[in-house]
CSV table of C-alpha atoms and ligand atoms in Angstrom, one decimal:
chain,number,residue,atom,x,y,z
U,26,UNK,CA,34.5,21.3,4.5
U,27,UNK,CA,32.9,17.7,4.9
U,28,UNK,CA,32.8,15.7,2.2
U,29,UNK,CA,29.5,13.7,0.7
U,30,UNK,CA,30.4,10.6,-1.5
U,31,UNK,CA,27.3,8.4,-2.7
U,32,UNK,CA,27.3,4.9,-3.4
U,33,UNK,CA,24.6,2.3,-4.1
U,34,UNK,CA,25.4,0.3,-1.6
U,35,UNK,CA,27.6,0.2,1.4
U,36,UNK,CA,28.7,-2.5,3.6
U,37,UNK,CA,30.5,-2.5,6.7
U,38,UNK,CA,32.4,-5.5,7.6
U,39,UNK,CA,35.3,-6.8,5.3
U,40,UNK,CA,35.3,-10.3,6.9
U,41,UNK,CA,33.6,-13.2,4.7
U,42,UNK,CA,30.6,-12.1,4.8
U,43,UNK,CA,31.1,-8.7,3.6
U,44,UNK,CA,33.3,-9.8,0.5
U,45,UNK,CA,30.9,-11.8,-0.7
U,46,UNK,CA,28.0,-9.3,-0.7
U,47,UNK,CA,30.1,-6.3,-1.7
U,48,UNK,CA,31.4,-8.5,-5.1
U,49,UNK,CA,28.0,-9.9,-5.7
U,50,UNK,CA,26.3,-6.1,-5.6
U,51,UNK,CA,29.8,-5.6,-7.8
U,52,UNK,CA,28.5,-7.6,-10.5
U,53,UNK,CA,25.2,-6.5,-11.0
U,54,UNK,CA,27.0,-3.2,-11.4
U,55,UNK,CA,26.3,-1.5,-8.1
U,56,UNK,CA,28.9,1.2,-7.0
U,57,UNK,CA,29.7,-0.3,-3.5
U,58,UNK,CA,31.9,0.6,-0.4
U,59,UNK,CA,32.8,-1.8,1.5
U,60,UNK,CA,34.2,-0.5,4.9
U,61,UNK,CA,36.6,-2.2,7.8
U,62,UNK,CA,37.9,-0.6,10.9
U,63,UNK,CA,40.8,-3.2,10.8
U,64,UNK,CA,43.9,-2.1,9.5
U,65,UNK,CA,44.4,-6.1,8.0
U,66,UNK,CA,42.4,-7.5,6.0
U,67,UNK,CA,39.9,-10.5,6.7
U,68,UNK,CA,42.0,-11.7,9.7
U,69,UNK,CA,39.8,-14.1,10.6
U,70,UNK,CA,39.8,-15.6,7.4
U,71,UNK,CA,43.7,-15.5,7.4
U,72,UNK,CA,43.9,-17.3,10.9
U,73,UNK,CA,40.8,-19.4,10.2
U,74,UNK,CA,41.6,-23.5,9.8
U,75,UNK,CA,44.9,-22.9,11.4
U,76,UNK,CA,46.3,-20.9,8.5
U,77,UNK,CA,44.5,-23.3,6.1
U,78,UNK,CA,41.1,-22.0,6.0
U,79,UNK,CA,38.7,-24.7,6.3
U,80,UNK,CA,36.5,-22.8,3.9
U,81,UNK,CA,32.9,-24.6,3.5
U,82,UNK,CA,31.6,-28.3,4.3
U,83,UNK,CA,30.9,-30.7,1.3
U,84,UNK,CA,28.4,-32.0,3.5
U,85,UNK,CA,26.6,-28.4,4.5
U,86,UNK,CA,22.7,-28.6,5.4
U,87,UNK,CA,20.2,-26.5,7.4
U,88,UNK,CA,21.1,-29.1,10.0
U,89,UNK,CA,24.4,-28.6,11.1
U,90,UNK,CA,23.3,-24.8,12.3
U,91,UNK,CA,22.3,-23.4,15.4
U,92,UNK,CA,19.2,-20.5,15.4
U,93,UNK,CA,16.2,-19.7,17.7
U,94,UNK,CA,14.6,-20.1,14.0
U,95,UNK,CA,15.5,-22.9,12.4
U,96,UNK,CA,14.4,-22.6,9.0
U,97,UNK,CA,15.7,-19.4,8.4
U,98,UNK,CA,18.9,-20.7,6.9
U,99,UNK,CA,17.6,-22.6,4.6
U,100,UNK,CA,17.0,-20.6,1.4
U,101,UNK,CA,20.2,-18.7,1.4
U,102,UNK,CA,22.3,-22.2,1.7
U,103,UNK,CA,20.3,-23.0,-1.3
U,104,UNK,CA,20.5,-20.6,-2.8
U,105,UNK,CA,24.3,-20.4,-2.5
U,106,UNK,CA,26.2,-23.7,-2.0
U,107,UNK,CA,29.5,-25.2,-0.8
U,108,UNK,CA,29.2,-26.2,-5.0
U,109,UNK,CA,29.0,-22.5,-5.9
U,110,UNK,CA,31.6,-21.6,-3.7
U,111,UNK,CA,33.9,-24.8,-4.6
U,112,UNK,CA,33.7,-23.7,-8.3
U,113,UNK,CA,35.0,-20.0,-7.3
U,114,UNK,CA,37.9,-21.5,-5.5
U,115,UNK,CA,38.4,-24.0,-8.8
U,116,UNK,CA,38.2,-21.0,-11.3
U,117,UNK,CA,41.2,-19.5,-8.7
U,118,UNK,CA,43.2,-23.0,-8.8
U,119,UNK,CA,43.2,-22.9,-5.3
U,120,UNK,CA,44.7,-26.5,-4.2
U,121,UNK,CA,42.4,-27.9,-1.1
U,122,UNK,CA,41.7,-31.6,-0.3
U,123,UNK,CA,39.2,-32.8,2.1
U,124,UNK,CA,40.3,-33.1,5.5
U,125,UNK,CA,37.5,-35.3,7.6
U,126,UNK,CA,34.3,-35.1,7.4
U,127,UNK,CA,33.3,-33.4,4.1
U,128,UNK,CA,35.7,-30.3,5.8
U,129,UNK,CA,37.5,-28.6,3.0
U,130,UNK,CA,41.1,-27.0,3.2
U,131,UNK,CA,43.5,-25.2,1.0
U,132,UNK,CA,46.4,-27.1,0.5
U,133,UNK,CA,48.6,-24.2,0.9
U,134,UNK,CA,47.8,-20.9,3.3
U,135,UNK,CA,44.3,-19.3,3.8
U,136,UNK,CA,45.7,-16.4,2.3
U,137,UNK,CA,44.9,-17.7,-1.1
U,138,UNK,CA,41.2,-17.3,0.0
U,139,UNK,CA,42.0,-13.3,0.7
U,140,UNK,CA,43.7,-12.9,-2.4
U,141,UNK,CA,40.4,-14.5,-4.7
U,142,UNK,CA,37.8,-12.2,-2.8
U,143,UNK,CA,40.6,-9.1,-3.4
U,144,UNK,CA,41.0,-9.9,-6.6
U,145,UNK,CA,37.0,-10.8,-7.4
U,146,UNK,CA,36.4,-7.5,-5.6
U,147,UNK,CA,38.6,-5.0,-7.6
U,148,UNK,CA,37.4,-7.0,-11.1
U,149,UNK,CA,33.8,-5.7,-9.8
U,150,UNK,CA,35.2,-2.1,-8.7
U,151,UNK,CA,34.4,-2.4,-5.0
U,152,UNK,CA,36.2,0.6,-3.1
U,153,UNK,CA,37.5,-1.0,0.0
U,154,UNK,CA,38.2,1.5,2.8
U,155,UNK,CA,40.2,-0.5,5.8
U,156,UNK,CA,41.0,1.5,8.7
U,157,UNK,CA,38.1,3.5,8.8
U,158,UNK,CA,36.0,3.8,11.7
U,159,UNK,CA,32.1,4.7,11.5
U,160,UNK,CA,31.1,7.3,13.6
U,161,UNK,CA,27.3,7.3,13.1
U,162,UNK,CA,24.5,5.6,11.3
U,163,UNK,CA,21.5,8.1,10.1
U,164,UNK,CA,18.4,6.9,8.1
U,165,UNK,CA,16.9,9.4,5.5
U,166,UNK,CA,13.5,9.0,4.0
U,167,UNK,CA,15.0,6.7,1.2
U,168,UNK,CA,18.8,6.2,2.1
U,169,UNK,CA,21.5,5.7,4.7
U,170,UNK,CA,24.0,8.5,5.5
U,171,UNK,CA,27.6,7.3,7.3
U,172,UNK,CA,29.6,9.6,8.9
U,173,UNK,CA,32.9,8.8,8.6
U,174,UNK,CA,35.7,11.3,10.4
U,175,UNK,CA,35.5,14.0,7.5
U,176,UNK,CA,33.5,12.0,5.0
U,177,UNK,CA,29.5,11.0,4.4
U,178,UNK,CA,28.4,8.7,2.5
U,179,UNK,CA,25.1,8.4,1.1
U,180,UNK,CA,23.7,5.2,0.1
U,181,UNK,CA,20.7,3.1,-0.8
U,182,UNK,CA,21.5,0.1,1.0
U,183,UNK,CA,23.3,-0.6,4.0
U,184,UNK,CA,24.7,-4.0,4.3
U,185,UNK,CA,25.9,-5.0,8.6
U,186,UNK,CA,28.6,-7.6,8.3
U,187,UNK,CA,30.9,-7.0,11.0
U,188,UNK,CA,30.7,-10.3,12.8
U,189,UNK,CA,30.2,-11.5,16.2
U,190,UNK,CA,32.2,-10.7,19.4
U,191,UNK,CA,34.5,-13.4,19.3
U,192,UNK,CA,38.4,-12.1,19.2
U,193,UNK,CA,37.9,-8.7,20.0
U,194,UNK,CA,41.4,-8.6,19.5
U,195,UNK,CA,41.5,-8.7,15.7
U,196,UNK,CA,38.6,-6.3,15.3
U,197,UNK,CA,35.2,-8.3,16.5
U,198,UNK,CA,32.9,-5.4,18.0
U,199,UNK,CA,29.4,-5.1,19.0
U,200,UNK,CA,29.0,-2.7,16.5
U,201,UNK,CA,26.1,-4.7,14.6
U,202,UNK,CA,24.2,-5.4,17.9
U,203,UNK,CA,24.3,-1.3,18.2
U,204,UNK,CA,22.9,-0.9,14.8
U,205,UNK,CA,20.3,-3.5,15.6
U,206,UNK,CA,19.0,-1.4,18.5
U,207,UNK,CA,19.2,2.1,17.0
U,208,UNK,CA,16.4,0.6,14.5
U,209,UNK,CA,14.3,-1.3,17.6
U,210,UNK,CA,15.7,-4.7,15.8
U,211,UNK,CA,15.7,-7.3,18.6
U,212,UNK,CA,18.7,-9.5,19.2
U,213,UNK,CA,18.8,-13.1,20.5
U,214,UNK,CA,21.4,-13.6,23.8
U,215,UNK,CA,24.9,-14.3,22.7
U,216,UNK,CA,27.3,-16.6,24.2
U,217,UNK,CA,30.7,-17.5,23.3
U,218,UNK,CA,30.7,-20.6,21.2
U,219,UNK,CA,33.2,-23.4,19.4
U,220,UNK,CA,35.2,-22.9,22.5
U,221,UNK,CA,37.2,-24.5,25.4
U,222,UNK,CA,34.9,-25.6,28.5
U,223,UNK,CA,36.2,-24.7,32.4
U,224,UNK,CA,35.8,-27.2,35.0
U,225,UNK,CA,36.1,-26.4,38.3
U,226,UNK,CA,39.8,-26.8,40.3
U,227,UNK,CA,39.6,-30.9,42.0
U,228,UNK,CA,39.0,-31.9,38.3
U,229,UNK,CA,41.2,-29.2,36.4
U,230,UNK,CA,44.4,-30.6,38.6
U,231,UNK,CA,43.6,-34.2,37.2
U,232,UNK,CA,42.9,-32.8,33.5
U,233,UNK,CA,45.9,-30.5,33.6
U,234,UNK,CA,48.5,-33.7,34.4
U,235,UNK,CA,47.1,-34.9,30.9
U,236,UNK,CA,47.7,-31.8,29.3
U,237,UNK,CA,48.0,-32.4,25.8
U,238,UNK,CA,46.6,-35.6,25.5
U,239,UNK,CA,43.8,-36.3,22.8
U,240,UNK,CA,41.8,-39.0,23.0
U,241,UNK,CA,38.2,-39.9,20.6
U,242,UNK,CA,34.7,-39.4,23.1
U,243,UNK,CA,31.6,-38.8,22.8
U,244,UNK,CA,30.4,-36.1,24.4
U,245,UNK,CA,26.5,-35.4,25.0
U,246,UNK,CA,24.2,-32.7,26.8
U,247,UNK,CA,21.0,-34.1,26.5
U,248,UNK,CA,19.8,-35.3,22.9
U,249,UNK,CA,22.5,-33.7,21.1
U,250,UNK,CA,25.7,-35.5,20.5
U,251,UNK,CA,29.1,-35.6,18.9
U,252,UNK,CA,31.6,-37.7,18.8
U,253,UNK,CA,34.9,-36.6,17.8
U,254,UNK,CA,38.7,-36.1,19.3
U,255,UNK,CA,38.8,-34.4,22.8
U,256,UNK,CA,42.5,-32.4,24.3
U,257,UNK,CA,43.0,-32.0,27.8
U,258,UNK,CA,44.7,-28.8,28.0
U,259,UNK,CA,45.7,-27.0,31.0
U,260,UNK,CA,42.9,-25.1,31.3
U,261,UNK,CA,39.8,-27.8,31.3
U,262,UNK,CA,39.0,-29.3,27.8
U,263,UNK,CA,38.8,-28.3,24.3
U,264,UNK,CA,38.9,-31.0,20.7
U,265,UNK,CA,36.7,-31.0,18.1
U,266,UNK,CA,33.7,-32.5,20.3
U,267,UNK,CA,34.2,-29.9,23.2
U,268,UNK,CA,34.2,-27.2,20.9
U,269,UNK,CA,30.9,-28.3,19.0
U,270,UNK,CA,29.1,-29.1,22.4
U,271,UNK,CA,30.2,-25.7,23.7
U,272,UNK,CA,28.1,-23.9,21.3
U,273,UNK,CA,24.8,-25.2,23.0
U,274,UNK,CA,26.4,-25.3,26.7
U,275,UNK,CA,23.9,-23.0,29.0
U,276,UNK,CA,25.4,-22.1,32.7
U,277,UNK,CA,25.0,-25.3,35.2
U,278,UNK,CA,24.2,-27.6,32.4
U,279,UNK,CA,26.1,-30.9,32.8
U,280,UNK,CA,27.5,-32.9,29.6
U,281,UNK,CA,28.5,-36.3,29.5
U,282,UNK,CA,31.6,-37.7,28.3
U,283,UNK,CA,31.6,-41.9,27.0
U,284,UNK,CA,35.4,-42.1,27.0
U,285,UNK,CA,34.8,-45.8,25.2
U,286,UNK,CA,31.5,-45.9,23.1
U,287,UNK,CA,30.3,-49.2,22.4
U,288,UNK,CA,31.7,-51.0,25.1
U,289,UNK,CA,30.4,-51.7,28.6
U,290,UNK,CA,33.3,-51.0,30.5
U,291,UNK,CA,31.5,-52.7,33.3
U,292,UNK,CA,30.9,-55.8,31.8
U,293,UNK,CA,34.7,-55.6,30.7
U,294,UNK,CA,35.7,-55.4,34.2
U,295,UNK,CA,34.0,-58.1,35.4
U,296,UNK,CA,35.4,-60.7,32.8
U,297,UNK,CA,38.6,-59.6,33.9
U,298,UNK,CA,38.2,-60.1,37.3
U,299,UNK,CA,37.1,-63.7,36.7
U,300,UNK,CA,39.6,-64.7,34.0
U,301,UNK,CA,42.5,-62.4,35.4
U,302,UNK,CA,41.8,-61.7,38.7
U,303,UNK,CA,45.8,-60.8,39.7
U,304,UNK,CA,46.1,-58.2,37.1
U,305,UNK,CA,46.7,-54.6,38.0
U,306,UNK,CA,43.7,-52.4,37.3
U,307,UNK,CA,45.1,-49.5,35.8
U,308,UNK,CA,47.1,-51.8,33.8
U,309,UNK,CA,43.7,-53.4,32.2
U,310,UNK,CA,42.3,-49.8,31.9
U,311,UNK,CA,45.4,-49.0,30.1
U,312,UNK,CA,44.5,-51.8,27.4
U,313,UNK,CA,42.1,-49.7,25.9
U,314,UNK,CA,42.7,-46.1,27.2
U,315,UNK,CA,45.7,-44.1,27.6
U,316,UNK,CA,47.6,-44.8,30.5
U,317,UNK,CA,47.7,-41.3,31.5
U,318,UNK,CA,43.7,-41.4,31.1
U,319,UNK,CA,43.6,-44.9,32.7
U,320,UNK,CA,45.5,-43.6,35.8
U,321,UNK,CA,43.2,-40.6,36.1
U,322,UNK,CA,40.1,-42.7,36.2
U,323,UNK,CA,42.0,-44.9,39.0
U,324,UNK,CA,42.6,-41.2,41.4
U,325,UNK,CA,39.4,-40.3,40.7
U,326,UNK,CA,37.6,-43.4,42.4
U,327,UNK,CA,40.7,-43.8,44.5
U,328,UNK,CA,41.7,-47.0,43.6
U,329,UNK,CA,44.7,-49.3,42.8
U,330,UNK,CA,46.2,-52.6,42.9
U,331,UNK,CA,44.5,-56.5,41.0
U,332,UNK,CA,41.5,-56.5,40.3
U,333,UNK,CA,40.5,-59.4,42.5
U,334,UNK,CA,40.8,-56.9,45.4
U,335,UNK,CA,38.4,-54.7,44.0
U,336,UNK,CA,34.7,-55.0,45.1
U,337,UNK,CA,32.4,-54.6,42.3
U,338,UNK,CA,30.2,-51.7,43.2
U,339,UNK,CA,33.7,-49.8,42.8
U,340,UNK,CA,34.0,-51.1,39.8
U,341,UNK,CA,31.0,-50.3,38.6
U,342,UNK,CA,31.7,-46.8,40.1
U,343,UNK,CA,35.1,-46.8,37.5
U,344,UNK,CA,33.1,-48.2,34.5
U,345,UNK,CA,30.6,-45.2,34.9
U,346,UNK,CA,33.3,-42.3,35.0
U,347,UNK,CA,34.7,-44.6,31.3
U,348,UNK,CA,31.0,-44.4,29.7
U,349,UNK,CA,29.4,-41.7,31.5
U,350,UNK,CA,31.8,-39.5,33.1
U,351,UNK,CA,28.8,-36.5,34.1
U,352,UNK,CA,30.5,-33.0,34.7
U,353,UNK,CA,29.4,-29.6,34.8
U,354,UNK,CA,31.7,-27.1,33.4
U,355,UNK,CA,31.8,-23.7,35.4
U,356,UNK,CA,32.2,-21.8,32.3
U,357,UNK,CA,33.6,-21.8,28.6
U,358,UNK,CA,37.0,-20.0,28.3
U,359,UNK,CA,34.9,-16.7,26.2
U,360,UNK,CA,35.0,-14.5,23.2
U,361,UNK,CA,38.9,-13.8,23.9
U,362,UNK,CA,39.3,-17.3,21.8
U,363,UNK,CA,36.0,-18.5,21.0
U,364,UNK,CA,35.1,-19.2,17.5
U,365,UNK,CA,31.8,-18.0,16.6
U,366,UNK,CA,29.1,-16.5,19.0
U,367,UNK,CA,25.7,-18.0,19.1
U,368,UNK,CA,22.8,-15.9,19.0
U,369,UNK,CA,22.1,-12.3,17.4
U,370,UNK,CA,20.0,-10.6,15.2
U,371,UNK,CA,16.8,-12.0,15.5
U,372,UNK,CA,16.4,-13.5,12.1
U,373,UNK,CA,12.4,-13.2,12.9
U,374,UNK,CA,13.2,-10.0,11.9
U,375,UNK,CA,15.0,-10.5,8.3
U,376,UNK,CA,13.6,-11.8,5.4
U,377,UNK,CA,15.7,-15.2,4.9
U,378,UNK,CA,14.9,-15.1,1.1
U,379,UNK,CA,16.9,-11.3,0.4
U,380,UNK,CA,18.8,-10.4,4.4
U,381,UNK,CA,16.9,-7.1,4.6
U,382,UNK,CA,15.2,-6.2,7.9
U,383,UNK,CA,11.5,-6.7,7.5
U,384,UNK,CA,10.6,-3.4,8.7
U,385,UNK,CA,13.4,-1.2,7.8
U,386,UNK,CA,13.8,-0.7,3.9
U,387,UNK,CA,17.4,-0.8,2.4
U,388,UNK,CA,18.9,-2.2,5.8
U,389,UNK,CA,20.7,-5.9,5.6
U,390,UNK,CA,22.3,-8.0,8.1
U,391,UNK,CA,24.3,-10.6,7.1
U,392,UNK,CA,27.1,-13.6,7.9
U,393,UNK,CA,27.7,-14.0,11.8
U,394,UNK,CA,26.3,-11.4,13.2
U,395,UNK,CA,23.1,-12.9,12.3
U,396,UNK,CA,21.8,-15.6,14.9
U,397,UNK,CA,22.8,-18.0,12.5
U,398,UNK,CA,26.1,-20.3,14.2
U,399,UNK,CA,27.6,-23.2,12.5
U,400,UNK,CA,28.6,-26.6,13.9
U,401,UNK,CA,32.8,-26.4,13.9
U,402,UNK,CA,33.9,-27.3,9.9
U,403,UNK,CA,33.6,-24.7,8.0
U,404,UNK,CA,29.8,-24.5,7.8
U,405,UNK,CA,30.4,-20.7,9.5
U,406,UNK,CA,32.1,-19.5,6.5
U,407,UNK,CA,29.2,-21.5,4.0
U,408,UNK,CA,27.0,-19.3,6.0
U,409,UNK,CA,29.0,-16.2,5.8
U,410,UNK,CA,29.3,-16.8,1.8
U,411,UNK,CA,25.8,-17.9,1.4
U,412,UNK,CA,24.3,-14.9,3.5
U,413,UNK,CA,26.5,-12.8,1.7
U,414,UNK,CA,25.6,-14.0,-2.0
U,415,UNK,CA,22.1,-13.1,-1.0
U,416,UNK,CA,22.1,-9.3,0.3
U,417,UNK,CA,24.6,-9.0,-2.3
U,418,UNK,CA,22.0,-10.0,-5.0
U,419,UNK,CA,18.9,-7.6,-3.3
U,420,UNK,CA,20.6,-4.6,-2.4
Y,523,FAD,C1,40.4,-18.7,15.2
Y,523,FAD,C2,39.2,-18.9,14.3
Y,523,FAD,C3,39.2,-19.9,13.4
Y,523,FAD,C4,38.1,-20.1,12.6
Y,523,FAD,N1,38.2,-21.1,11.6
Y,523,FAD,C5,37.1,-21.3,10.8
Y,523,FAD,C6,37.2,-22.3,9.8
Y,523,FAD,O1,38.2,-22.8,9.5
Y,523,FAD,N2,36.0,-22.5,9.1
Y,523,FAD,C7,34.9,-21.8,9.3
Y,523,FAD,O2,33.9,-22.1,8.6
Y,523,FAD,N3,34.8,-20.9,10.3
Y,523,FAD,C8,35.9,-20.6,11.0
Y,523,FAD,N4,35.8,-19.6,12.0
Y,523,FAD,C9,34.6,-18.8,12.1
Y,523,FAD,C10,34.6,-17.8,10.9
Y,523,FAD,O3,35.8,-17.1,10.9
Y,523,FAD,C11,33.5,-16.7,11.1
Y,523,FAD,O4,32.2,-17.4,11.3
Y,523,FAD,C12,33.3,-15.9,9.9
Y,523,FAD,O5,34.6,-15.2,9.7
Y,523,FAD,C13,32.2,-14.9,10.0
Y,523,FAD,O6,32.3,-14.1,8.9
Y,523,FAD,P1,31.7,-12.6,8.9
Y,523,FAD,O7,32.0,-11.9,7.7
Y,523,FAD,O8,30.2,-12.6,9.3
Y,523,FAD,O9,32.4,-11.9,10.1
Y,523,FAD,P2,34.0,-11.6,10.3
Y,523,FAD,O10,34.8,-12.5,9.5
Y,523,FAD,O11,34.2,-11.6,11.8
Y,523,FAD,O12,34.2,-10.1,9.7
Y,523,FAD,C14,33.6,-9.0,10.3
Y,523,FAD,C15,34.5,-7.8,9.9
Y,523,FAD,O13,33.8,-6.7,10.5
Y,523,FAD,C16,34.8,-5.8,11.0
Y,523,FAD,N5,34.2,-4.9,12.0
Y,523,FAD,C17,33.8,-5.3,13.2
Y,523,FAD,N6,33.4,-4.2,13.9
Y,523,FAD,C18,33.5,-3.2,13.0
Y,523,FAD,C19,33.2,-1.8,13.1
Y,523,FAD,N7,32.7,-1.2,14.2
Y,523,FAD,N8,33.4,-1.0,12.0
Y,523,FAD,C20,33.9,-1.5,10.9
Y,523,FAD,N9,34.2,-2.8,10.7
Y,523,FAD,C21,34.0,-3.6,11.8
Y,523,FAD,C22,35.9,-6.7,11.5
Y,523,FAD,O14,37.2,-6.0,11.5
Y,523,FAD,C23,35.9,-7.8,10.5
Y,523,FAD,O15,36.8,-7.6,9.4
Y,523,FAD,C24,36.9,-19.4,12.8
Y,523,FAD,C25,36.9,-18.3,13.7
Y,523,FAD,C26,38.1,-18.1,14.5
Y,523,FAD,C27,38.0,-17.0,15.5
């Protein structure tokens, strides 16, 4: 015989999101489930900030997100903020410091962040069900009914927070783009984002002799810019300031790299050539870059030898692939490692003030599967919190 269990509320989705909503609707003395088809628990979290969970941004604002609507974030991060969220990690005497740029870290192992939402969760009687796979989603006239193997549940509100697709390996699905269409809900394109970018093979064989190298650029695709380390890896380029550019890379668009902001390379050159015309090129490009880099630069305009020899339309030629070295990836390396994905539920459709679907009573969507994406420093998790806090408080 099958089983029927009611709760409140159920949420499906134990990553960030999820937690947050399932102990929120906790304390205001909701019976919630909150369902995982993962056998772990919050593995992104655990592997998040390499181990260290780079849990929200002191410096979070509607700015540093990505959204076909850009307001939309706006009233949950205020309504929620990386203060709230700093004060529940202080009431958990989590150690963190600050890394860089407002990014906050634990001192000691992202698991502490796993252990505080456990621990917040069973104080607030959530039932947590991990390894349990939904089999089908049915509305009722006023609830939700999940069939689960053996089990339904009946609920009043159902909370989406299973993610995005990147790192299918650790449980990402496109299970909440699936629920989205069963109730006509429209989703925005995804793409892979915060990830490596792929260049095509002349350029990967120069990049992949300076595997491992990380150097500070600037990297812009039109009007939008970030300056920040870049690696060479062996498979194109990835940093800080590849990763964040990658989130609003389309197909065929080109970026540009200034491997030396605020100097004219060209003008650089020059001087040298007057005051010391017998040096060796790559040995003045090596002044101020890294030799490595320096020789790369001097293959790609297939030069060598003092600078005196050099005619000066080749050097200008050099001092444009320093400052503006144009290049079009052929593609980012894709939800197997990716980050976040950009785009999702259409947040036209959900109110931005509560996370339920405008025109579909009792149904939430929150944290990444939303197209809500962060810039790369923990503003994904803010958003994951802050989302969460919200559904969690209108279900
Ligand atoms: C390697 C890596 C490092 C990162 N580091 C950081 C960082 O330091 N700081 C930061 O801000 N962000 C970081 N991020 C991004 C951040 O992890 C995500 O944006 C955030 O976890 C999103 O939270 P979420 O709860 O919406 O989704 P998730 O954390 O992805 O949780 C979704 C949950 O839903 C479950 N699920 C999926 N499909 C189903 C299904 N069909 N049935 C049941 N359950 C399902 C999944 O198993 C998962 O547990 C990182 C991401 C990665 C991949």
């Amino acid at each position: 015989m099958e089983k029927a269990v009611k709760y409140d509320v159920v949420v499906i989705g134990a990553g960030a999101a999820g937690f947050m909503c399932a102990i929120e609707a906790g304390k205001r003395g909701k019976s919630v489930c909150l369902i995982d088809h993962s056998t772990k628990i919050a593995e992104k979290i655990r592997i998040s900030g390499g181990g260290r969970c780079n849990f929200t941004n002191l410096n979070t604002n509607p700015s540093c997100f990505l959204s076909n609507n850009k307001n939309f974030c706006k009233s949950a991060l205020s309504q929620y903020t990386q203060f709230d969220f700093i004060e529940l990690v202080d009431r958990y005497k989590i150690k963190f410091h600050e890394k860089k740029l407002g990014q906050l870290f634990c001192d000691n192992s992202s698991n502490e962040i796993i252990n505080m939402l456990l621990s917040e969760s069973r104080k607030y009687n959530v039932t947590l069900k991990m390894n349990t796979k939904v089999e089908k989603i049915n509305c009722l006239s006023k609830a939700y009914e999940i069939k689960i193997k053996d089990i339904t549940i009946q609920c009043k509100s159902l909370v989406i927070a299973s993610g995005g697709l990147s790192i299918p390996k650790i449980g990402a699905s496109a299970f909440g783009y699936d629920i989205a269409s069963q109730f006509n809900i429209n989703i925005i394109k995804t793409s892979p984002g915060l990830v490596p970018l792929q260049f095509d093979q002349d350029l990967l064989t120069g990049f992949s002799k300076l595997s491992g190298l990380s150097v500070n650029a600037n990297i812009s695709m039109g009007k939008i810019t970030f300056e920040d380390d870049l690696l060479f890896t062996h498979k194109g380029l990835s940093g800080p300031s590849v990763l964040q550019i990658s989130s609003y890379w389309e197909s065929y668009r080109n970026i540009v790299i200034d491997f030396h902001k605020n100097t004219d390379i060209n003008q650089l050159l020059l001087d040298q050539k007057e005051n010391n015309p017998k040096k060796e090129i790559q040995n003045i490009l090596a002044t101020f870059l890294p030799r490595k880099l320096a020789l790369l630069f001097c293959d790609l305009e297939n030069i060598n030898g003092q600078i005196a020899n050099i005619k000066n339309d080749k050097l200008k030629s050099l001092s444009n692939k320093i400052n503006y070295f144009n290049v079009i990836p052929i593609d980012t390396e894709g939800y197997r490692i990716a980050e976040v994905t950009v785009g999702g539920i259409d947040t036209k459709e959900i109110s931005s003030k509560t996370m339920e679907v405008k025109k579909q009573s009792g149904l939430y969507f929150i944290g990444e599967v939303l197209d809500v994406t962060g810039h790369l420093g923990g503003y994904n998790f803010q958003w994951a919190w802050s989302s969460g806090y919200v559904a969690g408080n209108n279900v």
